mmCIF file of C-alpha atoms in Angstrom:
data_model
loop_
_atom_site.group_PDB
_atom_site.id
_atom_site.type_symbol
_atom_site.label_atom_id
_atom_site.label_comp_id
_atom_site.label_asym_id
_atom_site.label_seq_id
_atom_site.Cartn_x
_atom_site.Cartn_y
_atom_site.Cartn_z
ATOM 1 C CA MET B 1 100.385 116.111 57.473
ATOM 2 C CA LEU B 2 99.965 114.281 54.899
ATOM 3 C CA ALA B 3 101.919 111.747 52.293
ATOM 4 C CA GLU B 4 102.257 114.334 49.376
ATOM 5 C CA GLU B 5 103.756 116.515 51.265
ATOM 6 C CA LEU B 6 106.927 114.512 52.666
ATOM 7 C CA ILE B 7 107.642 112.811 49.644
ATOM 8 C CA ASN B 8 111.397 113.041 48.562
ATOM 9 C CA GLN B 9 112.407 113.646 44.805
ATOM 10 C CA LYS B 10 115.932 113.445 44.948
ATOM 11 C CA ILE B 11 115.192 109.804 44.782
ATOM 12 C CA PRO B 12 114.505 108.140 41.837
ATOM 13 C CA PRO B 13 112.620 104.905 41.417
ATOM 14 C CA LEU B 14 114.422 101.471 39.207
ATOM 15 C CA ARG B 15 113.183 100.537 36.247
ATOM 16 C CA PRO B 16 112.692 96.814 35.013
ATOM 17 C CA THR B 17 115.063 97.619 32.557
ATOM 18 C CA ASP B 18 118.100 98.382 34.841
ATOM 19 C CA THR B 19 120.768 95.933 35.659
ATOM 20 C CA VAL B 20 121.934 95.093 38.847
ATOM 21 C CA GLN B 21 125.056 96.843 38.700
ATOM 22 C CA LYS B 22 123.120 100.018 38.327
ATOM 23 C CA ALA B 23 120.921 99.506 41.231
ATOM 24 C CA GLY B 24 123.377 98.316 43.651
ATOM 25 C CA ARG B 25 125.060 101.644 42.697
ATOM 26 C CA TRP B 26 122.360 103.658 43.419
ATOM 27 C CA PHE B 27 121.432 102.350 47.077
ATOM 28 C CA GLU B 28 125.445 103.537 47.756
ATOM 29 C CA GLN B 29 125.160 106.447 46.980
ATOM 30 C CA LEU B 30 121.262 106.715 48.428
ATOM 31 C CA ARG B 31 121.981 104.802 51.440
ATOM 32 C CA VAL B 32 118.515 103.388 51.744
ATOM 33 C CA ALA B 33 118.123 100.029 52.111
ATOM 34 C CA GLU B 34 114.758 99.617 49.282
ATOM 35 C CA LEU B 35 114.288 101.358 46.118
ATOM 36 C CA PRO B 36 110.933 100.824 44.122
ATOM 37 C CA VAL B 37 110.177 99.654 40.776
ATOM 38 C CA VAL B 38 108.449 101.281 38.562
ATOM 39 C CA ALA B 39 106.887 100.981 35.197
ATOM 40 C CA ARG B 40 104.968 103.384 33.595
ATOM 41 C CA ARG B 41 104.301 104.780 36.660
ATOM 42 C CA GLN B 42 103.223 101.559 37.732
ATOM 43 C CA TYR B 43 104.513 100.269 40.858
ATOM 44 C CA LEU B 44 105.664 96.597 40.863
ATOM 45 C CA GLY B 45 107.467 96.670 44.431
ATOM 46 C CA LEU B 46 110.640 97.027 46.266
ATOM 47 C CA LEU B 47 113.672 95.814 45.526
ATOM 48 C CA HIS B 48 115.870 95.017 48.324
ATOM 49 C CA GLU B 49 119.641 95.714 48.894
ATOM 50 C CA ALA B 50 120.152 92.388 50.400
ATOM 51 C CA GLU B 51 118.513 91.058 47.034
ATOM 52 C CA LEU B 52 121.833 92.011 45.663
ATOM 53 C CA SER B 53 124.197 88.701 46.761
ATOM 54 C CA ASP B 54 127.472 87.883 44.970
ATOM 55 C CA GLU B 55 125.448 85.059 42.997
ATOM 56 C CA VAL B 56 123.400 88.377 40.750
ATOM 57 C CA GLU B 57 125.269 89.003 38.085
ATOM 58 C CA GLY B 58 126.235 92.708 37.275
ATOM 59 C CA ASN B 59 124.997 92.883 34.162
ATOM 60 C CA GLN B 60 121.594 91.179 34.049
ATOM 61 C CA LEU B 61 118.485 93.218 34.210
ATOM 62 C CA LEU B 62 116.232 93.466 36.913
ATOM 63 C CA THR B 63 113.258 91.452 35.453
ATOM 64 C CA ALA B 64 115.941 88.305 36.332
ATOM 65 C CA LEU B 65 114.448 89.866 40.305
ATOM 66 C CA ALA B 66 110.931 89.454 39.301
ATOM 67 C CA PRO B 67 109.060 89.049 41.216
ATOM 68 C CA TRP B 68 109.423 92.567 43.586
ATOM 69 C CA SER B 69 108.776 92.128 47.767
ATOM 70 C CA ASP B 70 105.394 94.280 49.266
ATOM 71 C CA ALA B 71 103.803 95.517 46.345
ATOM 72 C CA GLU B 72 101.121 96.077 49.126
ATOM 73 C CA ALA B 73 103.454 98.369 50.668
ATOM 74 C CA PHE B 74 102.999 101.819 50.282
ATOM 75 C CA VAL B 75 100.326 105.177 50.897
ATOM 76 C CA TYR B 76 98.227 107.731 48.825
ATOM 77 C CA THR B 77 99.785 110.796 48.670
ATOM 78 C CA TYR B 78 96.141 111.859 50.762
ATOM 79 C CA GLN B 79 97.126 109.619 53.443
ATOM 80 C CA HIS B 80 98.440 111.284 57.070
ATOM 81 C CA PHE B 81 101.722 110.542 58.713
ATOM 82 C CA TYR B 82 100.420 108.499 60.696
ATOM 83 C CA TYR B 83 99.651 105.641 57.315
ATOM 84 C CA VAL B 84 103.229 106.219 56.169
ATOM 85 C CA MET B 85 104.447 105.563 59.598
ATOM 86 C CA GLU B 86 102.052 102.543 60.089
ATOM 87 C CA ALA B 87 103.388 100.569 56.931
ATOM 88 C CA ALA B 88 107.089 101.456 57.844
ATOM 89 C CA VAL B 89 106.782 99.162 60.548
ATOM 90 C CA ARG B 90 104.204 96.691 59.453
ATOM 91 C CA HIS B 91 106.892 95.855 56.687
ATOM 92 C CA HIS B 92 109.920 96.879 58.331
ATOM 93 C CA LEU B 93 110.959 99.376 55.840
ATOM 94 C CA SER B 94 112.680 102.479 55.517
ATOM 95 C CA VAL B 95 111.448 104.139 52.786
ATOM 96 C CA VAL B 96 107.291 104.019 51.320
ATOM 97 C CA PRO B 97 106.327 104.539 48.135
ATOM 98 C CA VAL B 98 103.398 106.710 47.128
ATOM 99 C CA LEU B 99 100.756 106.727 45.315
ATOM 100 C CA ASN B 100 98.349 108.792 43.901
ATOM 101 C CA ALA B 101 94.243 108.762 43.534
ATOM 102 C CA GLN B 102 94.917 106.929 40.093
ATOM 103 C CA HIS B 103 97.370 104.431 41.620
ATOM 104 C CA GLU B 104 100.105 106.091 39.767
ATOM 105 C CA TYR B 105 103.570 105.983 41.240
ATOM 106 C CA VAL B 106 104.531 110.007 41.947
ATOM 107 C CA GLY B 107 107.522 108.891 44.569
ATOM 108 C CA LEU B 108 108.567 107.906 48.072
ATOM 109 C CA ILE B 109 108.822 108.980 51.353
ATOM 110 C CA THR B 110 112.190 107.713 53.742
ATOM 111 C CA ILE B 111 111.247 107.543 57.285
ATOM 112 C CA ALA B 112 114.135 109.154 58.232
ATOM 113 C CA ASP B 113 112.454 112.585 56.320
ATOM 114 C CA ALA B 114 109.231 111.884 57.945
ATOM 115 C CA ILE B 115 110.293 112.057 60.944
ATOM 116 C CA THR B 116 112.228 115.343 60.682
ATOM 117 C CA ALA B 117 109.497 116.895 59.156
ATOM 118 C CA PHE B 118 107.135 115.765 62.256
ATOM 119 C CA GLY B 119 109.319 117.562 64.194
ATOM 120 C CA GLY B 120 107.708 117.266 67.681
ATOM 121 C CA LEU B 121 106.498 113.446 67.519
ATOM 122 C CA SER B 122 109.706 112.407 69.486
ATOM 123 C CA SER B 123 109.816 115.017 72.154
ATOM 124 C CA ALA B 124 105.642 114.453 72.581
ATOM 125 C CA MET B 125 106.335 110.917 73.363
ATOM 126 C CA ARG B 126 109.098 110.473 75.767
ATOM 127 C CA GLY B 127 107.340 110.374 78.623
ATOM 128 C CA ASP B 128 105.267 112.947 78.978
ATOM 129 C CA GLY B 129 102.496 111.524 75.404
ATOM 130 C CA SER B 130 99.647 109.180 74.886
ATOM 131 C CA ILE B 131 98.240 107.842 71.671
ATOM 132 C CA LEU B 132 94.517 106.855 71.539
ATOM 133 C CA VAL B 133 92.577 105.961 68.450
ATOM 134 C CA LEU B 134 88.984 105.468 68.280
ATOM 135 C CA THR B 135 86.899 104.617 65.496
ATOM 136 C CA MET B 136 82.854 104.837 65.117
ATOM 137 C CA PRO B 137 80.537 105.861 62.700
ATOM 138 C CA GLU B 138 81.112 109.491 61.270
ATOM 139 C CA ARG B 139 77.570 110.052 62.736
ATOM 140 C CA ASP B 140 79.026 109.813 66.174
ATOM 141 C CA TYR B 141 81.706 112.312 65.849
ATOM 142 C CA SER B 142 81.369 115.080 68.282
ATOM 143 C CA LEU B 143 85.265 116.703 68.318
ATOM 144 C CA THR B 144 84.200 118.746 71.414
ATOM 145 C CA GLN B 145 81.753 116.324 72.878
ATOM 146 C CA ILE B 146 85.180 114.171 73.297
ATOM 147 C CA SER B 147 87.625 116.726 74.213
ATOM 148 C CA ARG B 148 85.255 117.330 77.071
ATOM 149 C CA TYR B 149 85.248 113.378 78.560
ATOM 150 C CA VAL B 150 89.516 114.173 78.430
ATOM 151 C CA GLU B 151 89.517 117.279 80.285
ATOM 152 C CA GLU B 152 87.467 115.410 82.708
ATOM 153 C CA GLU B 153 90.223 113.185 83.193
ATOM 154 C CA ASN B 154 92.786 116.425 83.808
ATOM 155 C CA ALA B 155 94.416 115.812 79.848
ATOM 156 C CA LYS B 156 94.484 117.463 77.064
ATOM 157 C CA ILE B 157 94.399 116.517 73.577
ATOM 158 C CA LEU B 158 97.514 117.891 71.984
ATOM 159 C CA SER B 159 96.316 117.504 68.217
ATOM 160 C CA SER B 160 93.878 115.789 66.844
ATOM 161 C CA PHE B 161 93.884 113.778 62.952
ATOM 162 C CA THR B 162 90.482 111.901 61.867
ATOM 163 C CA ALA B 163 90.501 109.828 58.520
ATOM 164 C CA GLU B 164 87.599 107.390 56.871
ATOM 165 C CA ASP B 165 87.864 103.878 57.913
ATOM 166 C CA GLU B 166 89.510 101.738 55.442
ATOM 167 C CA THR B 167 86.891 98.740 56.139
ATOM 168 C CA ASP B 168 84.078 99.875 56.661
ATOM 169 C CA PRO B 169 82.597 103.717 54.371
ATOM 170 C CA TYR B 170 79.961 104.537 57.194
ATOM 171 C CA ASN B 171 83.264 104.316 59.602
ATOM 172 C CA LEU B 172 86.078 107.049 60.220
ATOM 173 C CA ARG B 173 89.037 106.611 62.495
ATOM 174 C CA LEU B 174 90.263 109.606 64.579
ATOM 175 C CA THR B 175 93.788 109.943 65.897
ATOM 176 C CA LEU B 176 94.212 111.861 69.308
ATOM 177 C CA ARG B 177 97.711 112.711 70.938
ATOM 178 C CA LEU B 178 97.341 113.425 74.689
ATOM 179 C CA ASN B 179 99.507 115.213 77.147
ATOM 180 C CA THR B 180 98.942 112.317 79.501
ATOM 181 C CA PRO B 181 101.565 109.412 79.756
ATOM 182 C CA ASP B 182 98.788 107.298 81.044
ATOM 183 C CA PRO B 183 94.946 106.928 79.180
ATOM 184 C CA SER B 184 93.625 104.253 81.288
ATOM 185 C CA ARG B 185 91.109 106.603 83.002
ATOM 186 C CA ILE B 186 90.504 108.514 79.641
ATOM 187 C CA VAL B 187 89.906 104.567 77.683
ATOM 188 C CA ALA B 188 87.904 104.161 80.479
ATOM 189 C CA THR B 189 85.540 107.295 80.163
ATOM 190 C CA LEU B 190 85.480 107.035 76.868
ATOM 191 C CA GLU B 191 84.547 103.755 76.500
ATOM 192 C CA ARG B 192 81.362 104.167 78.964
ATOM 193 C CA PHE B 193 79.929 106.857 76.626
ATOM 194 C CA GLY B 194 79.653 104.152 73.825
ATOM 195 C CA PHE B 195 83.263 105.439 71.980
ATOM 196 C CA TYR B 196 85.365 101.764 70.672
ATOM 197 C CA VAL B 197 88.994 103.144 71.084
ATOM 198 C CA SER B 198 90.453 100.353 68.612
ATOM 199 C CA ALA B 199 94.357 101.165 70.006
ATOM 200 C CA GLN B 200 97.004 103.144 72.392
ATOM 201 C CA PHE B 201 100.190 103.847 72.390
ATOM 202 C CA ARG B 202 102.896 104.881 74.835
ATOM 203 C CA ASP B 203 106.447 105.117 74.792
ATOM 204 C CA SER B 204 107.377 103.053 77.654
ATOM 205 C CA GLY B 205 105.369 99.955 76.458
ATOM 206 C CA PRO B 206 101.978 98.673 74.976
ATOM 207 C CA LEU B 207 98.792 99.611 77.200
ATOM 208 C CA GLY B 208 96.514 96.893 77.836
ATOM 209 C CA ALA B 209 96.397 93.669 75.846
ATOM 210 C CA ARG B 210 95.425 94.999 73.040
ATOM 211 C CA PRO B 211 98.132 93.444 69.548
ATOM 212 C CA GLU B 212 97.494 96.629 68.159
ATOM 213 C CA ASP B 213 98.989 98.856 70.700
ATOM 214 C CA GLU B 214 102.589 96.660 70.026
ATOM 215 C CA ARG B 215 102.582 98.994 66.693
ATOM 216 C CA LEU B 216 103.644 102.149 68.553
ATOM 217 C CA ASP B 217 106.105 100.917 70.523
ATOM 218 C CA SER B 218 107.932 98.922 67.626
ATOM 219 C CA LEU B 219 107.817 101.977 65.808
ATOM 220 C CA LEU B 220 109.269 103.621 68.460
ATOM 221 C CA HIS B 221 111.925 101.215 68.606
ATOM 222 C CA TYR B 222 112.373 100.958 64.854
ATOM 223 C CA LEU B 223 112.896 104.455 64.961
ATOM 224 C CA SER B 224 115.434 104.369 68.062
ATOM 225 C CA ILE B 225 113.259 107.652 69.610
#
């Protein structure tokens, strides 16, 4: 599931020339904690409802509150659901702006909508599932081989997703959803055969000592699922 499939068309962006009063009215009507500020399709950042304090006059323009926060908090239309949730957790957001390949603003995703659309995530992660993220050179990718190692440990791959590693164009990132709550034996097997498991998650909390493991635990707590 890609970001462009999750865009909520009912929530418009604010413009720098909008008033604080208008922004406050939109927050009340749309029931979100943040709204993007956009000028000529350029994403400038997010305005948080908490920034509209009583000290700010209603007829002031939003330009008076610039610079806006979280200008780096966005995903691209072609990125997977995983990156949407990762951005939401990292920046503590209820909405995630979406940009196209030309870096133009095209809409936003609410986390509530994303979870509803993804459907099976919560049930898959309640005590009987886990997620592994593998990072590897593209030439080493073989889902058939990886699946065989997983099945040798009496588990199944429920779904998988591959994406380019943003830190290295020659690497890719493989996300696996498994039907076992404890993937430790699978991790050991994969690493024995030279695969690097860069993150591993489950509903009951972090596995091992990797700092990446805390992200899904934070996500599940944030979403209360």
